[in-house]
């Protein structure tokens, strides 16, 4: 798997910057998870740690809600966009957000042991491509929490129909206009499920440019290691956390057959 989480090794800074921008274009459809983290932060208070913070979608939202937030990510291009997003949100919000380059598997910040809420959102744990790395990332959450603090991990649970479709076929994901550049972006992708390793490899090609113009093409590949609710429970327990709940949606309704997500909430004793 890519250690950068933003595509293949050997990418240029220009490619990383473009892929970070295109990540935000992928997410113009809001996943709808900010309310969950705001509610949990309301319960715990700050400071908050987001591991694999990406472009700051959630971290800036939480800083805007008044919480002190630290975001860690391995990809400097994603962090640069998070900084830009915080600057747009204003000085006060930006002053509550600290962004640190680091690896979820082993980062230990000076404030370890003082965070009230620590989380890995929106499938990011799946990017840490093997069970040992995923376990280590959950241990990172635990290591940063104060006693009584909450760890939260959100992963996607593809069902058998989804996995059956992930046979490498190419699909058109969207044509979409990038509000930042004004250019038309066409995204095509393919997903390949490998049952032997429990992984799904996502390949994405973005073509930027209006019809009749020479297109610029960007490429990324991510390998996701599938994570079950039992895996999440095991990672939490190995990190010394007590599982409070595993929800199946952002309302934290109990996990039930057919749920598309598993959301672990665990407490540090
Ligand atoms: C799907 S994005 C999620 C971003 C953000 N949490 C959100 O919800 O929008 C995944 C992020 O995980 C980061 N990432 C992948 N592997 C990582 C690792 N080992 N340590 C830290 N960050 C990592 C990537 O750089 C990327 O920014």
Coordinates of C-alpha atoms and ligand atoms in Angstrom, one line a residue:
X1 CA 0.0 0.0 0.0
X2 CA 1.0 3.6 -0.4
X3 CA 2.5 5.0 2.8
X4 CA 1.4 8.4 1.7
X5 CA -2.2 7.4 1.5
X6 CA -2.5 9.8 -1.5
X7 CA -1.6 7.5 -4.3
X8 CA 1.5 5.7 -5.4
X9 CA 5.1 6.2 -4.3
X10 CA 7.2 8.5 -6.4
X11 CA 4.5 11.1 -7.0
X12 CA 5.7 14.6 -7.6
X13 CA 4.7 17.5 -5.4
X14 CA 2.5 18.7 -8.3
X15 CA 0.7 15.4 -8.4
X16 CA 0.2 15.3 -4.7
X17 CA -1.2 18.8 -4.7
X18 CA -3.6 18.0 -7.5
X19 CA -4.7 14.8 -5.9
X20 CA -5.4 16.6 -2.6
X21 CA -7.6 19.1 -4.5
X22 CA -9.3 16.3 -6.3
X23 CA -9.9 14.5 -3.0
X24 CA -12.0 17.5 -2.0
X25 CA -13.8 17.4 -5.3
X26 CA -14.7 13.7 -4.6
X27 CA -16.2 14.8 -1.3
X28 CA -18.4 17.7 -2.5
X29 CA -21.1 15.3 -1.6
X30 CA -21.0 15.6 2.2
X31 CA -20.7 12.2 3.9
X32 CA -22.7 13.6 6.8
X33 CA -20.4 12.6 9.6
X34 CA -19.6 16.0 11.1
X35 CA -22.7 16.1 13.3
X36 CA -21.6 12.8 14.9
X37 CA -18.1 14.2 15.8
X38 CA -19.7 17.5 17.0
X39 CA -22.0 15.6 19.3
X40 CA -19.3 13.4 20.7
X41 CA -17.1 16.5 21.2
X42 CA -20.0 18.1 23.0
X43 CA -20.0 15.2 25.3
X44 CA -16.2 14.9 26.0
X45 CA -15.0 18.5 25.4
X46 CA -11.6 19.1 23.9
X47 CA -8.8 18.8 23.1
X48 CA -9.5 16.6 20.1
X49 CA -7.1 14.5 18.0
X50 CA -8.0 13.6 14.4
X51 CA -5.6 11.0 13.0
X52 CA -5.5 11.0 9.1
X53 CA -7.0 14.5 9.1
X54 CA -6.7 14.8 5.3
X55 CA -7.8 18.2 4.1
X56 CA -9.4 19.2 7.4
X57 CA -13.1 18.7 6.5
X58 CA -13.9 17.5 10.0
X59 CA -11.1 19.1 12.0
X60 CA -11.9 22.6 10.8
X61 CA -15.6 22.0 11.4
X62 CA -14.8 21.1 15.0
X63 CA -12.4 24.0 15.5
X64 CA -15.2 26.2 14.1
X65 CA -17.5 24.8 16.8
X66 CA -15.0 26.0 19.4
X67 CA -12.9 23.0 20.2
X68 CA -9.1 22.8 20.3
X69 CA -8.2 20.3 17.5
X70 CA -4.9 18.6 16.5
X71 CA -4.9 16.9 13.1
X72 CA -2.2 14.4 12.0
X73 CA -1.6 13.2 8.5
X74 CA 1.1 11.6 6.5
X75 CA 0.6 13.6 3.4
X76 CA 1.9 17.2 3.4
X77 CA -0.2 18.1 0.4
X78 CA -3.4 17.2 2.3
X79 CA -2.2 19.1 5.3
X80 CA -1.5 22.2 3.1
X81 CA -5.1 22.1 2.0
X82 CA -6.3 21.7 5.6
X83 CA -4.2 24.8 6.5
X84 CA -5.9 26.7 3.6
X85 CA -9.3 25.6 4.7
X86 CA -8.6 26.8 8.3
X87 CA -7.4 30.1 7.0
X88 CA -10.6 30.6 5.0
X89 CA -12.6 29.8 8.2
X90 CA -10.9 32.8 9.9
X91 CA -8.1 33.6 12.4
X92 CA -10.0 32.4 15.5
X93 CA -10.8 29.0 14.0
X94 CA -7.2 28.6 12.6
X95 CA -5.8 29.4 16.0
X96 CA -7.7 26.4 17.5
X97 CA -6.2 24.0 14.9
X98 CA -2.8 22.4 15.0
X99 CA -1.7 20.3 12.0
X100 CA 1.2 17.8 12.3
X101 CA 2.8 15.6 9.7
X102 CA 3.1 12.1 11.1
X103 CA 2.2 8.5 10.6
X104 CA -0.9 7.1 12.4
X105 CA 1.0 4.0 13.2
X106 CA 3.6 5.5 15.4
X107 CA 3.1 9.2 16.0
X108 CA 3.2 10.3 19.6
X109 CA 2.5 14.0 20.2
X110 CA 3.7 16.0 23.3
X111 CA 0.0 16.2 24.5
X112 CA -0.4 12.4 24.5
X113 CA -2.6 11.4 27.5
X114 CA -4.6 14.6 27.5
X115 CA -7.0 14.3 24.6
X116 CA -10.7 13.8 25.4
X117 CA -11.7 12.6 21.9
X118 CA -9.5 10.9 19.3
X119 CA -10.7 9.5 16.0
X120 CA -10.0 8.1 12.6
X121 CA -12.8 9.0 10.3
X122 CA -14.3 7.9 6.9
X123 CA -12.4 4.7 6.1
X124 CA -9.0 6.1 6.7
X125 CA -8.1 3.1 8.9
X126 CA -8.6 0.9 5.8
X127 CA -5.8 2.8 4.1
X128 CA -3.4 1.4 6.7
X129 CA -3.0 -1.7 4.6
X130 CA -2.5 -4.6 7.0
X131 CA -3.9 -5.7 10.4
X132 CA -0.8 -4.8 12.3
X133 CA -0.8 -1.2 11.0
X134 CA -4.5 -0.8 11.7
X135 CA -4.0 -2.1 15.3
X136 CA -1.1 0.3 15.7
X137 CA -3.3 3.2 14.5
X138 CA -6.0 2.4 17.1
X139 CA -3.2 2.1 19.7
X140 CA -2.2 5.7 18.7
X141 CA -5.7 6.9 19.5
X142 CA -5.6 5.2 22.9
X143 CA -2.1 6.5 23.7
X144 CA -3.3 10.1 23.2
X145 CA -6.5 9.9 25.3
X146 CA -6.9 11.1 28.8
X147 CA -8.6 8.6 31.2
X148 CA -12.3 8.6 30.3
X149 CA -11.6 9.9 26.8
X150 CA -13.3 8.5 23.7
X151 CA -11.8 6.8 20.7
X152 CA -13.9 6.6 17.5
X153 CA -13.2 4.7 14.3
X154 CA -15.4 4.7 11.2
X155 CA -15.0 2.1 8.5
X156 CA -17.0 1.1 5.4
X157 CA -18.5 -2.4 5.3
X158 CA -19.0 -3.4 1.7
X159 CA -21.6 -6.1 1.3
X160 CA -21.3 -9.3 -0.8
X161 CA -23.0 -7.6 -3.8
X162 CA -20.5 -4.7 -3.7
X163 CA -17.5 -7.1 -3.5
X164 CA -18.9 -9.1 -6.4
X165 CA -18.9 -6.0 -8.5
X166 CA -15.3 -5.1 -7.7
X167 CA -13.8 -7.2 -10.5
X168 CA -11.7 -4.5 -12.0
X169 CA -14.3 -3.2 -14.4
X170 CA -14.0 0.4 -15.3
X171 CA -16.8 2.8 -14.3
X172 CA -17.5 6.4 -15.0
X173 CA -17.7 8.0 -11.5
X174 CA -18.6 11.5 -12.5
X175 CA -18.1 14.5 -14.7
X176 CA -18.0 17.4 -12.2
X177 CA -16.8 21.0 -12.4
X178 CA -14.1 21.8 -9.9
X179 CA -15.3 25.0 -8.2
X180 CA -11.7 26.0 -7.5
X181 CA -10.3 25.8 -11.0
X182 CA -13.5 26.1 -13.0
X183 CA -12.4 23.1 -15.0
X184 CA -14.4 20.1 -15.9
X185 CA -13.1 16.9 -14.2
X186 CA -14.1 13.5 -15.4
X187 CA -13.3 10.7 -13.0
X188 CA -13.2 7.1 -14.0
X189 CA -12.3 4.3 -11.6
X190 CA -12.1 0.6 -11.0
X191 CA -12.2 -1.5 -7.9
X192 CA -10.7 -4.9 -7.5
X193 CA -11.5 -7.2 -4.6
X194 CA -8.9 -9.7 -3.6
X195 CA -10.6 -12.2 -1.2
X196 CA -7.2 -13.8 -0.3
X197 CA -5.9 -10.6 1.3
X198 CA -9.2 -9.1 2.2
X199 CA -8.4 -5.9 0.2
X200 CA -10.0 -3.7 -2.4
X201 CA -7.7 -1.8 -4.7
X202 CA -9.2 1.4 -6.0
X203 CA -7.7 2.9 -9.1
X204 CA -8.9 6.4 -10.1
X205 CA -8.1 8.5 -13.2
X206 CA -9.1 12.1 -13.3
X207 CA -9.1 14.0 -16.6
X208 CA -9.3 17.7 -16.3
X209 CA -10.2 19.9 -19.2
X210 CA -13.3 21.0 -21.2
X211 CA -14.2 19.2 -24.4
X212 CA -11.9 20.3 -27.2
X213 CA -9.1 21.2 -24.8
X214 CA -6.0 19.1 -24.1
X215 CA -6.8 17.1 -20.9
X216 CA -4.5 16.8 -17.9
X217 CA -4.7 13.4 -16.4
X218 CA -4.0 12.5 -12.7
X219 CA -3.8 9.0 -11.4
X220 CA -4.1 7.5 -7.9
X221 CA -4.3 4.0 -6.5
X222 CA -5.3 3.1 -3.0
X223 CA -5.4 -0.3 -1.4
X224 CA -8.0 -0.6 1.3
X225 CA -7.8 -3.5 3.8
X226 CA -11.3 -4.5 4.8
X227 CA -12.1 -4.2 8.5
X228 CA -15.0 -6.1 10.2
X229 CA -16.7 -4.9 13.4
X230 CA -15.0 -7.8 15.1
X231 CA -11.6 -6.5 13.9
X232 CA -12.5 -3.0 15.4
X233 CA -13.4 -4.6 18.7
X234 CA -10.1 -6.6 18.7
X235 CA -8.0 -3.5 17.9
X236 CA -9.7 -1.5 20.6
X237 CA -9.3 -4.2 23.2
X238 CA -5.6 -4.7 22.3
X239 CA -5.1 -1.0 22.9
X240 CA -6.6 -1.3 26.4
X241 CA -9.9 0.5 25.4
X242 CA -13.4 -0.6 26.6
X243 CA -15.9 -0.8 23.7
X244 CA -18.9 1.3 24.4
X245 CA -20.8 0.7 21.2
X246 CA -20.4 -0.3 17.6
X247 CA -22.9 1.7 15.5
X248 CA -24.0 1.0 12.0
X249 CA -24.7 4.6 11.0
X250 CA -23.7 8.2 11.9
X251 CA -26.7 8.2 14.2
X252 CA -24.9 5.4 16.1
X253 CA -27.9 3.1 15.7
X254 CA -26.7 -0.4 16.7
X255 CA -24.9 -2.3 14.0
X256 CA -27.4 -4.6 12.2
X257 CA -27.2 -6.8 9.1
X258 CA -26.9 -4.8 5.9
X259 CA -25.2 -1.8 7.7
X260 CA -22.8 0.0 5.4
X261 CA -20.5 1.2 8.1
X262 CA -19.2 0.2 11.5
X263 CA -18.5 3.0 13.9
X264 CA -16.6 2.0 17.0
X265 CA -16.9 4.1 20.1
X266 CA -14.5 3.0 22.9
X267 CA -13.4 4.5 26.2
X268 CA -10.0 4.7 27.8
X269 CA -10.2 3.4 31.3
Ligands
LIG1 C1 -10.0 9.3 3.2 S1 -8.8 10.5 3.6 C2 -9.7 11.1 5.1 C3 -9.5 12.5 5.4 C4 -10.4 13.1 6.5 N1 -10.3 12.3 7.7 C5 -11.8 13.1 6.0 O1 -12.7 12.5 6.7 O2 -12.1 13.8 5.1 C6 -7.5 9.5 4.3 C7 -6.3 10.3 4.8 O3 -5.5 9.3 5.5 C8 -4.2 9.7 5.3 N2 -3.3 8.6 5.7 C9 -3.2 7.4 5.0 N3 -2.3 6.6 5.7 C10 -1.9 7.3 6.8 C11 -1.0 7.1 7.8 N4 -0.3 5.9 7.9 N5 -0.8 8.0 8.8 C12 -1.4 9.2 8.7 N6 -2.3 9.5 7.7 C13 -2.5 8.6 6.8 C14 -4.1 10.2 3.9 O4 -3.0 11.0 3.6 C15 -5.4 10.9 3.7 O5 -5.3 12.3 4.0

